[in-house]
Every structure is written in C-alpha cells, then in structure tokens.
Tab-separated table of C-alpha atoms and ligand atoms in Angstrom:
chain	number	residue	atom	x	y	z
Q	20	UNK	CA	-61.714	186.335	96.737
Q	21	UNK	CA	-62.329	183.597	94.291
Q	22	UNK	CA	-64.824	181.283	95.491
Q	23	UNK	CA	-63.230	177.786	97.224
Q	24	UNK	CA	-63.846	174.673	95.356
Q	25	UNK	CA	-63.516	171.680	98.565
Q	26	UNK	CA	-63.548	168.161	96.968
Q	27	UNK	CA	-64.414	164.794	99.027
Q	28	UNK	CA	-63.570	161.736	98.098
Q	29	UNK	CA	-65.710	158.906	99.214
Q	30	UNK	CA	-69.086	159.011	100.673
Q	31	UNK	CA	-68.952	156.442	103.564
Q	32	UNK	CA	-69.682	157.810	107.420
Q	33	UNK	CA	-66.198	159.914	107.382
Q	34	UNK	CA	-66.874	161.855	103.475
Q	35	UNK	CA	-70.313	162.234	104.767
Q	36	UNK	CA	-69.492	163.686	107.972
Q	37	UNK	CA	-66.653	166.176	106.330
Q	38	UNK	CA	-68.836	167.235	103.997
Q	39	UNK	CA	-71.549	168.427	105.868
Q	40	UNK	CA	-68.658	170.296	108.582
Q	41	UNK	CA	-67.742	172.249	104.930
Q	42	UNK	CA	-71.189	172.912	104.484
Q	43	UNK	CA	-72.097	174.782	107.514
Q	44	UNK	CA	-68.446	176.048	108.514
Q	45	UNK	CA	-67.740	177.418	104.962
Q	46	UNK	CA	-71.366	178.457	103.469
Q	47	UNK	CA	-69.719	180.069	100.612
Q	48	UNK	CA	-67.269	177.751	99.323
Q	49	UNK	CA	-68.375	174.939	96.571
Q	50	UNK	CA	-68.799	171.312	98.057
Q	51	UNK	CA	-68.649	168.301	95.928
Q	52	UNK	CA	-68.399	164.680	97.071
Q	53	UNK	CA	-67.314	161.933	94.361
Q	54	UNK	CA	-68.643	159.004	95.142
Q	55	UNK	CA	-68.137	155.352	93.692
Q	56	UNK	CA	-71.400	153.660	95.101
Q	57	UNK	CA	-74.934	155.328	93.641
Q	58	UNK	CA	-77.311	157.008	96.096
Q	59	UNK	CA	-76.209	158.582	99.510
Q	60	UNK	CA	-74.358	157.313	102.238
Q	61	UNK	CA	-75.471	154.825	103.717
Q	62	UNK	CA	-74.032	152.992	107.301
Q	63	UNK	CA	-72.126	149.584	106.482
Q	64	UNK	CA	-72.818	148.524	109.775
Q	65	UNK	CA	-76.581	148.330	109.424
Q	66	UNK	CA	-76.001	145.879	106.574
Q	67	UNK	CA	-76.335	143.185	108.375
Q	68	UNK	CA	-79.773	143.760	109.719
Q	69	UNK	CA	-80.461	144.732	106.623
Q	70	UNK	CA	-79.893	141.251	104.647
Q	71	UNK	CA	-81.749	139.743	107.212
Q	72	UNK	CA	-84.508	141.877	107.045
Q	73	UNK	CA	-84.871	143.939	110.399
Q	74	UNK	CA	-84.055	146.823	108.772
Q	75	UNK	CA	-85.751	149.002	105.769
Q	76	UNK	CA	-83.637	149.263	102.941
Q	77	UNK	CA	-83.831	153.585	103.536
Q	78	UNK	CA	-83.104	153.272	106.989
Q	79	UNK	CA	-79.543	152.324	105.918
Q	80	UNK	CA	-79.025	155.815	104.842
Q	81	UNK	CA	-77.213	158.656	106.942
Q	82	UNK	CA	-78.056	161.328	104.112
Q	83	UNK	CA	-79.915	161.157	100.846
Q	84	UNK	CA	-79.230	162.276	97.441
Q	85	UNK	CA	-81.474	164.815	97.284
Q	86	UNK	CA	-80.433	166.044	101.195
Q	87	UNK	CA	-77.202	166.485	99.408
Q	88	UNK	CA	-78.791	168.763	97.119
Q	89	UNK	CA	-80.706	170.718	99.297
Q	90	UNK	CA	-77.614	171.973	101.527
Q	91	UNK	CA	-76.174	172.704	98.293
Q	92	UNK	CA	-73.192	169.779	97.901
Q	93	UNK	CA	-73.079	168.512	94.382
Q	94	UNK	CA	-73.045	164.725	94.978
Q	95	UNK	CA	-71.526	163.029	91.875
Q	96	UNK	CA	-72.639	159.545	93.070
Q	97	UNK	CA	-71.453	156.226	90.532
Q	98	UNK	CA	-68.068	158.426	89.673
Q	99	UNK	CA	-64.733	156.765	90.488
Q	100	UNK	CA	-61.730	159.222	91.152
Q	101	UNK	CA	-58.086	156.840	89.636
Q	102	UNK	CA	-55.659	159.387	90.376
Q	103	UNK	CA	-54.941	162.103	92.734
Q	104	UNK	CA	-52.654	164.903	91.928
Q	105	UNK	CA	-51.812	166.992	94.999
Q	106	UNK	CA	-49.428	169.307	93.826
Q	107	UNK	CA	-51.533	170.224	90.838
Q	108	UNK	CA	-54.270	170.108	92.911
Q	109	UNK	CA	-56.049	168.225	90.976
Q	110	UNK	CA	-58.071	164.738	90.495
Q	111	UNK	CA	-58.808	162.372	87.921
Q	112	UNK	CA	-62.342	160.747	87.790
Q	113	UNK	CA	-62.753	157.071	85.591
Q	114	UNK	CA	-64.458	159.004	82.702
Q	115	UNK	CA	-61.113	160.861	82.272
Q	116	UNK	CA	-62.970	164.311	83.494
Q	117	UNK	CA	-60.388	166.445	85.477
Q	118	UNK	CA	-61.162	168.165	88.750
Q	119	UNK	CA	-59.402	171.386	90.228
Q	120	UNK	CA	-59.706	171.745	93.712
Q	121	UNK	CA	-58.556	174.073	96.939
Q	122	UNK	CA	-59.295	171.885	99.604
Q	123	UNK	CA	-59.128	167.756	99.276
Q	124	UNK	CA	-60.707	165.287	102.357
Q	125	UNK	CA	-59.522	161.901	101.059
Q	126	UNK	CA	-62.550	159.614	102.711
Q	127	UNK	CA	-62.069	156.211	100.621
Q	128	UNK	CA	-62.182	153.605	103.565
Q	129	UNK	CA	-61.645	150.282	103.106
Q	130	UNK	CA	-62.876	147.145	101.172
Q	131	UNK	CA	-63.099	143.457	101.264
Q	132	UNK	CA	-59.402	141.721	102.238
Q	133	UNK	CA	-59.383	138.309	99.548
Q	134	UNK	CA	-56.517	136.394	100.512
Q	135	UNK	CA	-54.220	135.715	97.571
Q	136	UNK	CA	-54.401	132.087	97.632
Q	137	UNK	CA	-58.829	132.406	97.840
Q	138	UNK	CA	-58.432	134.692	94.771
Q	139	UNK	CA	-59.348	131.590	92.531
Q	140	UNK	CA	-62.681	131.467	94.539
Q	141	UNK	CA	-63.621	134.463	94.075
Q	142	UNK	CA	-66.689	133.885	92.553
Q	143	UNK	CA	-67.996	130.997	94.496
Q	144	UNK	CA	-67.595	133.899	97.690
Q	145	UNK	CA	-69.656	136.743	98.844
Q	146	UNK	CA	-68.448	139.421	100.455
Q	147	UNK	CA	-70.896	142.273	102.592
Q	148	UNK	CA	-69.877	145.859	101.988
Q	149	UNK	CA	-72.365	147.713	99.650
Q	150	UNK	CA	-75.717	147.322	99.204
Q	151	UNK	CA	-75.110	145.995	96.241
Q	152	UNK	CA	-73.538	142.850	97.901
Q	153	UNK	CA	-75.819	143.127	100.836
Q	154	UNK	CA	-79.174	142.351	97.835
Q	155	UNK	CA	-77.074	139.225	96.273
Q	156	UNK	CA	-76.976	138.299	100.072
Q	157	UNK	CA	-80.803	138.834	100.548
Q	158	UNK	CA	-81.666	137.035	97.025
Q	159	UNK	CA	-79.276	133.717	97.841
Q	160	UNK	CA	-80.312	133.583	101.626
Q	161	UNK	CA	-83.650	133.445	99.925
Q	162	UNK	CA	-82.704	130.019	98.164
Q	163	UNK	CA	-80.938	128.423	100.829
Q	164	UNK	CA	-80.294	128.108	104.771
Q	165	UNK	CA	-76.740	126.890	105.415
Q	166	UNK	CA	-73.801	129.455	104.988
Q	167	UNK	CA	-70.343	128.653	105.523
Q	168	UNK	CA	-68.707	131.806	106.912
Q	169	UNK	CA	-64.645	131.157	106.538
Q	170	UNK	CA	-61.870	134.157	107.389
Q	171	UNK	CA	-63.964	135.275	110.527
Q	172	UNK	CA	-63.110	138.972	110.560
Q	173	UNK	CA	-65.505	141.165	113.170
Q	174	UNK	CA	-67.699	142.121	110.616
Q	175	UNK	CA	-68.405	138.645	110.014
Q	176	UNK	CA	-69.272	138.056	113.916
Q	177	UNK	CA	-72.166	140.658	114.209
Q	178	UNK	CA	-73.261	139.102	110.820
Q	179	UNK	CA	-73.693	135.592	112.284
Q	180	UNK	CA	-75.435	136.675	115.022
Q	181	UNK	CA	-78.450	137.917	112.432
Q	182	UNK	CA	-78.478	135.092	110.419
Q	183	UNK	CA	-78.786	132.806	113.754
Q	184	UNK	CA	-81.331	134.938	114.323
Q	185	UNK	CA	-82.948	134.407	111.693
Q	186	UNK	CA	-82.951	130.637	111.441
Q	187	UNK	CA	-80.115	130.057	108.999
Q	188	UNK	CA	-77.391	127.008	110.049
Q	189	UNK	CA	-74.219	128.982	109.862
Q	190	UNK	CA	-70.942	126.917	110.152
Q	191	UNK	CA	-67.944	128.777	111.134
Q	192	UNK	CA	-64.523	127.704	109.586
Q	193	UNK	CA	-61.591	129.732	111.614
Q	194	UNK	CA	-57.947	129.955	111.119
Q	195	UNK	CA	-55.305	132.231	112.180
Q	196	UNK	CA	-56.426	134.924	109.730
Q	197	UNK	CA	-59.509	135.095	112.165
Q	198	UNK	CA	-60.583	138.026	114.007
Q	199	UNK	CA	-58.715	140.693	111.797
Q	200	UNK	CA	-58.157	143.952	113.024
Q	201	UNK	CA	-57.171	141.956	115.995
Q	202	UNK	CA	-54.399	139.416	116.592
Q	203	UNK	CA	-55.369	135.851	116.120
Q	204	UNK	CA	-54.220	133.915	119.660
Q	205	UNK	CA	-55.926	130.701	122.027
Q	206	UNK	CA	-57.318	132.713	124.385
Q	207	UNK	CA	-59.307	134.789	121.749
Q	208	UNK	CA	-60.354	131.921	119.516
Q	209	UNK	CA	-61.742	130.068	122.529
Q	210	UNK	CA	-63.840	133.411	123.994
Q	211	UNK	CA	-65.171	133.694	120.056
Q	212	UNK	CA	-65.762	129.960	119.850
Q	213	UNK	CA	-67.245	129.580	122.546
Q	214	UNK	CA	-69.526	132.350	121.882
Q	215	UNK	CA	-70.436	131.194	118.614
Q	216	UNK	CA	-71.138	127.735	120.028
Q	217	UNK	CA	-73.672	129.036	122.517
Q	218	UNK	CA	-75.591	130.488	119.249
Q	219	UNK	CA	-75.766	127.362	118.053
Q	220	UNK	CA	-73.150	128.252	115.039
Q	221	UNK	CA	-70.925	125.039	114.216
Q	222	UNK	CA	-67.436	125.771	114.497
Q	223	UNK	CA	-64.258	124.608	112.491
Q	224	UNK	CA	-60.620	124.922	113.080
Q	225	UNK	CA	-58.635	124.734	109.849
Q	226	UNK	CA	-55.215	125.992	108.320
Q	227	UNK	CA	-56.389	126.301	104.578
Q	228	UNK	CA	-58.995	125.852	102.046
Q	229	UNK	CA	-57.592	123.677	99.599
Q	230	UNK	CA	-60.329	124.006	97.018
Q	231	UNK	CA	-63.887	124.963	96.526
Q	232	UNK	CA	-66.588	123.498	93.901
Q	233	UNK	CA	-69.802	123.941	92.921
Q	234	UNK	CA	-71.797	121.269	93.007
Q	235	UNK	CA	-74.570	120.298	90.552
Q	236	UNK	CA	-77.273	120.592	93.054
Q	237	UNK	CA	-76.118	124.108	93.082
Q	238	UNK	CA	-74.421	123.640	97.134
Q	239	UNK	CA	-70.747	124.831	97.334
Q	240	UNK	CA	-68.326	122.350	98.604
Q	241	UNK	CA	-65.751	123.743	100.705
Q	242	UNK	CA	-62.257	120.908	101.298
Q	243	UNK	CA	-60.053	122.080	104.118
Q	244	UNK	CA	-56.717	120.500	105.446
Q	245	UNK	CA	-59.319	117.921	108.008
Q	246	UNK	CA	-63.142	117.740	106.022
Q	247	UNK	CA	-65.213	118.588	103.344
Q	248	UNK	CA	-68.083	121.092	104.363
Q	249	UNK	CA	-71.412	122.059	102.033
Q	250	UNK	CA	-73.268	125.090	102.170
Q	251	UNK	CA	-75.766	126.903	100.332
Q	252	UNK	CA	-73.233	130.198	100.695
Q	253	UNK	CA	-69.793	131.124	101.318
Q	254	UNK	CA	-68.912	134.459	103.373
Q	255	UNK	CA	-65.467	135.252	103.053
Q	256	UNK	CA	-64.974	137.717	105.684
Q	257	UNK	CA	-60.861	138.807	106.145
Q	258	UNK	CA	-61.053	141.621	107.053
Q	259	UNK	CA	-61.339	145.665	105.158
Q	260	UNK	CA	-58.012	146.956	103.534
Q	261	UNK	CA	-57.875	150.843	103.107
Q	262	UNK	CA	-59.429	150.999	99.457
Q	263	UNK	CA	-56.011	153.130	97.997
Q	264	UNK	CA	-54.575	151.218	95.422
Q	265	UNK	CA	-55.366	154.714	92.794
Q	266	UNK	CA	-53.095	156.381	95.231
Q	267	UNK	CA	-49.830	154.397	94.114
Q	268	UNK	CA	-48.425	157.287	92.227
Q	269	UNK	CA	-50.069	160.483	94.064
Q	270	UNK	CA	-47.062	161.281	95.933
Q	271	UNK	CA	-49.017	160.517	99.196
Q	272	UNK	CA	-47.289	158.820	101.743
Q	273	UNK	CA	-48.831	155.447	101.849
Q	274	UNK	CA	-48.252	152.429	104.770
Q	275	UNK	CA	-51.463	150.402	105.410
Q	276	UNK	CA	-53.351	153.383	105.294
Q	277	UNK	CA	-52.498	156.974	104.151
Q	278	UNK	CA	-50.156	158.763	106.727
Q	279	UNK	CA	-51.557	161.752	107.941
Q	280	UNK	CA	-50.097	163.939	110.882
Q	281	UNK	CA	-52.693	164.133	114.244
Q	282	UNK	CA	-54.385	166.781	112.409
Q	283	UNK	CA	-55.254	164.373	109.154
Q	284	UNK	CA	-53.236	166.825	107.043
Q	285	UNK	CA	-51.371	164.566	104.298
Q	286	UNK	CA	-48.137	166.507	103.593
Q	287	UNK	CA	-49.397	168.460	101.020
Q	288	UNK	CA	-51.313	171.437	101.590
Q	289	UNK	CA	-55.111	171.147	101.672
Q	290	UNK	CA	-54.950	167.916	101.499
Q	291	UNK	CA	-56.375	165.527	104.319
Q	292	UNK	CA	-56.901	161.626	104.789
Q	293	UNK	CA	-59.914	160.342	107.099
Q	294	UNK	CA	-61.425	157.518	107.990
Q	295	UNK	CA	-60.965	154.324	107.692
Q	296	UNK	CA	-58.221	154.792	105.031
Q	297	UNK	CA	-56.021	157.032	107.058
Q	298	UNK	CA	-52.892	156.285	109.708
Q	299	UNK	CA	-53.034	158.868	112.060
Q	300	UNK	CA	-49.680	159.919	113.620
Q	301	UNK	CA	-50.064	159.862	117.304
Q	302	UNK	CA	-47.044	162.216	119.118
Q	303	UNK	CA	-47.675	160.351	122.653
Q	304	UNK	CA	-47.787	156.471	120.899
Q	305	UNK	CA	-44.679	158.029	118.424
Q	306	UNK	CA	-46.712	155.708	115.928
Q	307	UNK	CA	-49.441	155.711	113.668
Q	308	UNK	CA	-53.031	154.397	114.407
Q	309	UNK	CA	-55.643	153.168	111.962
Q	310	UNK	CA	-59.435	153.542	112.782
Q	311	UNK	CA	-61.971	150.966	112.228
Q	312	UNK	CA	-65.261	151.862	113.163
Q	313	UNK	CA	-68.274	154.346	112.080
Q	314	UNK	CA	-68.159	156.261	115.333
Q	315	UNK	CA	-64.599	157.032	114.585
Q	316	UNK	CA	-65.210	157.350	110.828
Q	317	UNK	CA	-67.752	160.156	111.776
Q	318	UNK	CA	-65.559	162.140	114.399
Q	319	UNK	CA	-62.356	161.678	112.043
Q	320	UNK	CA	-64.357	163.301	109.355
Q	321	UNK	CA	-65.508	166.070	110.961
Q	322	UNK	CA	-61.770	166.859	112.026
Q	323	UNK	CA	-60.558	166.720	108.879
Q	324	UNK	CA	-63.152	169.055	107.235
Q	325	UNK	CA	-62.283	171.429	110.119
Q	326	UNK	CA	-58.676	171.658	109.634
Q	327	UNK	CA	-59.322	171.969	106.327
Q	328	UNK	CA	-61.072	175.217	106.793
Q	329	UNK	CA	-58.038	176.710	109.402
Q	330	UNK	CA	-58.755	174.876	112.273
Q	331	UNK	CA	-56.214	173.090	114.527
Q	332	UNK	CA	-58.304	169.617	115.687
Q	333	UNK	CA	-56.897	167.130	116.915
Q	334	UNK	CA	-57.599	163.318	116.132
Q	335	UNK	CA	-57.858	161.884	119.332
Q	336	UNK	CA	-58.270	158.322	119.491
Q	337	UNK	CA	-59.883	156.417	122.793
Q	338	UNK	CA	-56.638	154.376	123.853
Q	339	UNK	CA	-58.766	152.102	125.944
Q	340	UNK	CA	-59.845	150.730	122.101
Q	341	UNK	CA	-56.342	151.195	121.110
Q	342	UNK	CA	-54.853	147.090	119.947
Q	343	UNK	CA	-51.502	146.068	118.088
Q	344	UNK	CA	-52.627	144.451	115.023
Q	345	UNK	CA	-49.408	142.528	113.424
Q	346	UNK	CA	-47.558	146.049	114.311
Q	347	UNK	CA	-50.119	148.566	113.546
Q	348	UNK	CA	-51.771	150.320	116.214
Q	349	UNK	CA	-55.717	150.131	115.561
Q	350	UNK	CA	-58.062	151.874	117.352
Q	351	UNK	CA	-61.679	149.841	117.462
Q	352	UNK	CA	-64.342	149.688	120.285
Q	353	UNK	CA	-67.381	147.956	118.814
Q	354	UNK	CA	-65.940	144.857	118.263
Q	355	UNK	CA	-66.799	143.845	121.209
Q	356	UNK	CA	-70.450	144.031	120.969
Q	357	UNK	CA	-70.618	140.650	119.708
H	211	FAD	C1	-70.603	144.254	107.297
H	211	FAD	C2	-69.985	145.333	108.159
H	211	FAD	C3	-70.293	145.393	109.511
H	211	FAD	C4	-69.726	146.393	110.315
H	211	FAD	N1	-70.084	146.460	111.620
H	211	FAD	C5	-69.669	147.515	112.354
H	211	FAD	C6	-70.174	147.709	113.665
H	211	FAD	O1	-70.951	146.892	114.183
H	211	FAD	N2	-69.768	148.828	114.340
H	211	FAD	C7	-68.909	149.744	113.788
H	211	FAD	O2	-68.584	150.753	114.426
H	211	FAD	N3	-68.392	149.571	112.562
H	211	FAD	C8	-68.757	148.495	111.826
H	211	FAD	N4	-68.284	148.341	110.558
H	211	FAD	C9	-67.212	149.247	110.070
H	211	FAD	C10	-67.750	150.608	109.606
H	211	FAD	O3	-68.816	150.429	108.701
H	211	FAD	C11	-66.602	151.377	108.943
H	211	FAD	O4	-65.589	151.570	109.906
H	211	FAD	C12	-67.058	152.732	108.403
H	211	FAD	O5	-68.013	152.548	107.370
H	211	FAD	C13	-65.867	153.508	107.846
H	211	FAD	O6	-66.326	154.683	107.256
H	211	FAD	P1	-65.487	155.418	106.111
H	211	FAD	O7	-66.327	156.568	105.677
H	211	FAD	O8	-64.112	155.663	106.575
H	211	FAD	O9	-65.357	154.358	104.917
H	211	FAD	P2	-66.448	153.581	104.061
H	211	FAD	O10	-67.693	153.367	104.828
H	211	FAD	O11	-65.732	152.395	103.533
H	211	FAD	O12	-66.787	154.578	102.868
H	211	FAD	C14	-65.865	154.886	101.861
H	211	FAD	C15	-66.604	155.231	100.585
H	211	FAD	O13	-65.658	155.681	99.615
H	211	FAD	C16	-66.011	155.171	98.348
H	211	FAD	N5	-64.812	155.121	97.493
H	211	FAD	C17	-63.742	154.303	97.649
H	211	FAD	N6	-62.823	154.553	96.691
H	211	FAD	C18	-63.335	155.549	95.919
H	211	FAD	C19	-62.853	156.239	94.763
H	211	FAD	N7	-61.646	155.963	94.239
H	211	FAD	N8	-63.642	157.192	94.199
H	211	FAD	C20	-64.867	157.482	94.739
H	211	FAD	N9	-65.369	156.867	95.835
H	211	FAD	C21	-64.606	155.913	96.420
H	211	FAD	C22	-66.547	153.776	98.658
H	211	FAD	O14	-67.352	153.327	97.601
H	211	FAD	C23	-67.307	154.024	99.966
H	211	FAD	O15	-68.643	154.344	99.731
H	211	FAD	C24	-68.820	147.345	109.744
H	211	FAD	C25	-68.503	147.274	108.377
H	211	FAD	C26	-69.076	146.286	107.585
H	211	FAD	C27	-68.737	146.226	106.113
C-alpha cells in the first residue's frame, strides 16, 4: 500500500496535539504540519506572563522545531495554506505550491475580533496572539506604564491581572461587546467590575469610541460617548474569530466555525476540523458547540487525528462549561480563573 500522506493545518495546541496522535498511531504514514507562525507551537495562554516577564520566552513552547523533526513530522513553519480543496484532496499554500493529501486535520483556530467601526484604529491598537504581538507588547510596556484596555474579552482579563502585577495603571473601558465568548449582562459586568476594581484597575462604562489620536508626546488619546482617556497603549481585546476566511470557497460547511459532526469529520472524507475553529455537532444539545480553550484545543485534537486514522471518538464537551453566546453554544471553563 502506498504510503499515507496526513496534512495539518495550523500549529496551535489542537494541530500540535493531532499531529503527534498521527505520529505514534500511524508510524508509517508521512506527517506534515503547515504552519503560518515560525518556530513550534507555542501556548497562547502563557502570553501573558510572558509580556510581563514571568515567563522565559522557550517556556512558551509545547514542542520545538527540531522535536518536530526528530519524531519525523516535516514542520513547514512561516507557510500559509489560501485554499483548501477537499474533493481533490488537495491544498494550496501562499507561494502557490500544491499539496496532495489522504488525510486533512483542519487546526486554524482563531484570531483577533476588530470591530468594523475600530478598523480605522487599527494601528493605534495592539492586539496579543503571537509572539510576535506579545514582543511589540514587551518593547512598548517598556516605554510606558498606563494601558487602556477597551473590548474586554477574557483574554484581556487574565492579561490585566499581569500587568497589575506588574505595576502598570491599566484603565478598563467596557461596553456591551465585553466579556466575549460570553453574553454581556448587569450582573456580569458588576462581578468583572468589581473584580477589576479590587486590583486597583480603573474602570469605564462606555457605548463607543468615537475617535482615537496620537498625540505628539507620543500618548494615545482615546474620546468615548462621556470622556477623553490617555494612555501609553491601547489593547483592543474583542474577542478570537475562527481564523477561516481561505475557506470561503472549499466547499466546507462554514457557520462561526467549521461544522463538523461529533466525530470532527467535515463532510468530506478524511477531512476533519478541530479546535478552536470547529462547531462540533452535539446529538443530545441537537446544536453545534464551539470550543475556546487550550485544554479543549488539546483533547479536540487528539480526537480528530484519531478518527482520522479509523477510529470512532467522540468530542465530548464538559456541559457544566457549556454557555449560549448570542445563539452559539460555547464550551469554555477557564474563564473563570480570573
Ligand atoms: C492572550 C490569550 C490568553 C488566553 N488565555 C487562556 C487561558 O487562560 N486559558 C485557556 O484555556 N485558554 C486561553 N486562551 C485561549 C487558547 O489559547 C486557545 O483556545 C487555544 O490556543 C486554541 O488552540 P488551537 O490550536 O485551536 O488554535 P490556535 O492556538 O489559534 O492555533 C492555530 C494556529 O493555526 C495557524 N494558522 C491559522 N491559519 C492558518 C493558515 N491558513 N495556514 C497555516 N497556519 C494557519 C495560526 O497561525 C496558529 O498558530 C488564551 C488565548 C489568548 C490569545
């Protein structure tokens, strides 16, 4: 039999984790993960620590390059995939190379949510997903100590707690597109104020930034519907969308995330979504849940790369961390650490 060529796509928590399930439940077959972001795979959640310097920049890694190469996966790390043809069975990297495969674990996750009307900003705002953004965190942090954190998802909440930490005056500007994955109500917004208060984080209520500026002193000014705030740095934290906009014309089924059935499998065959970028199909819920999370991105990749190989795995989510997000069911426990 010809030897099996398994392609991952994306090497966050869930490609990592499905790759390394090929590896050592299919030694013969050929492993290759494409991966946008250089290096290994590192853990987004340690980013935080990391910008404010608690944590080594190699303890952010789950596996190295060169780990890669010694289990025998051929990482192609700082290659984009743009298309994804299923039925061919094929995919399309951003150097126009093609790639044939048997098996496909589409492990994309999610990035940065910019609300349309902050797209003009967009350069006056950081963002915290890669290292990349997490070193233009470390080298402005290094010039300044007041950041205005506006949007308020949960990654932003674990964020403020290390810069707190860490002596930086963080002001907290929330509005009802706070607290993404979860729906924005009173009773939540007072628990998360009131939490940030006792840290000693300033917190605003507004409805919309009506403009930002940079100021000749080099601090940002910030006008909302009731003040004007400065800051040295603005986070814009709104939440991660499901990073599938190459997907538009694959054929895949696409919602928020990419629909998979309980077992991940994508409606095409050999082809599975995991992660953060998949809806899972739940038959007791008779919906679809999203994940958001790495403990979940690691189990969900694991299932997927074992279904892959002719196993029948279910993705079961905890229900207990199961919350109705605008009408999406989304499955997320560590939210709540904050
Ligand atoms: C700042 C921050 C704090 C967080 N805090 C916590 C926390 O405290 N606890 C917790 O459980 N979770 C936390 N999370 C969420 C957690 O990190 C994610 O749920 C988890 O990383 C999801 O893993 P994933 O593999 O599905 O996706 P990702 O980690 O997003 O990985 C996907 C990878 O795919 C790559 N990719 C995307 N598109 C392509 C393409 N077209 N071609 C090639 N490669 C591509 C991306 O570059 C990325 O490396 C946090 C996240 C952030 C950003």
């Amino acid at each position: 039999m010809a030897e099996q060529h398994f392609v991952v796509i994306g090497n966050g928590p869930a490609g990592n984790e499905a790759a390394l399930t090929l590896r050592e439940h299919a030694p013969e077959a050929r492993v290759t993960i494409i991966s946008r972001e250089r290096g290994g795979c590192f853990r987004p959640h340690f980013l935080p620590r990391f910008v404010v310097g608690k944590l080594a920049e190699e303890d952010l890694y789950l596996s190295s390059a060169v780990s890669y190469r010694d289990k025998g996966i051929k990482l192609r790390s700082g290659q984009e995939v743009v298309s994804v043809h299923p039925d061919k069975r094929k995919i399309i990297l951003d150097h126009k190379e093609i790639i044939s495969f048997d098996g496909l674990i589409i492990a994309v996750g999610g990035r940065p949510r910019i609300p349309e009307n902050l797209m003009v900003f967009g350069d006056l705002m950081l963002t915290l997903k890669t290292v990349q953004d997490a070193k233009v965190w470390i080298r402005k942090l290094n010039e300044t100590d007041t950041v205005l954190m506006i949007g308020g998802d949960l990654t932003s909440l674990s964020f403020t707690k290390q810069l707190v930490d860490v002596g930086k005056k963080v002001c907290f500007a929330l509005n009802d597109d706070a607290f993404w994955p979860l729906r924005f109500d009173r009773y939540l917004y007072n628990q998360v104020a009131g939490r940030l208060r006792e840290n000693g984080v300033e917190v605003l209520e507004y409805s919309r930034i009506r403009g930002m500026s940079l100021l000749s002193d080099g601090m940002i000014e910030v006008n909302t519907d009731y003040e004007k705030v400065r800051a040295g740095l603005v986070g814009a934290f709104f939440g991660l969308k499901p990073d599938i906009a190459f997907l538009a014309r694959s054929g895949l089924k696409i919602d928020r995330g990419i629909l998979v059935d309980e077992y991940l499998h994508a409606g095409f065959e050999g082809v599975y979504a995991t992660g953060d970028c998949a809806q899972v199909f739940h038959p007791d819920l008779r919906d679809y849940w999203v994940s958001i999370g790495h403990d979940n991105a690691v189990a969900l990749g694991r299932t997927a790369a074992l279904n892959l190989i002719g196993e029948r795995v279910r993705a079961e989510p905890d229900m207990a961390c199961i919350f109705d997000v605008q009408g999406v069911q989304v499955n997320s426990s560590w939210w709540m650490e904050f």
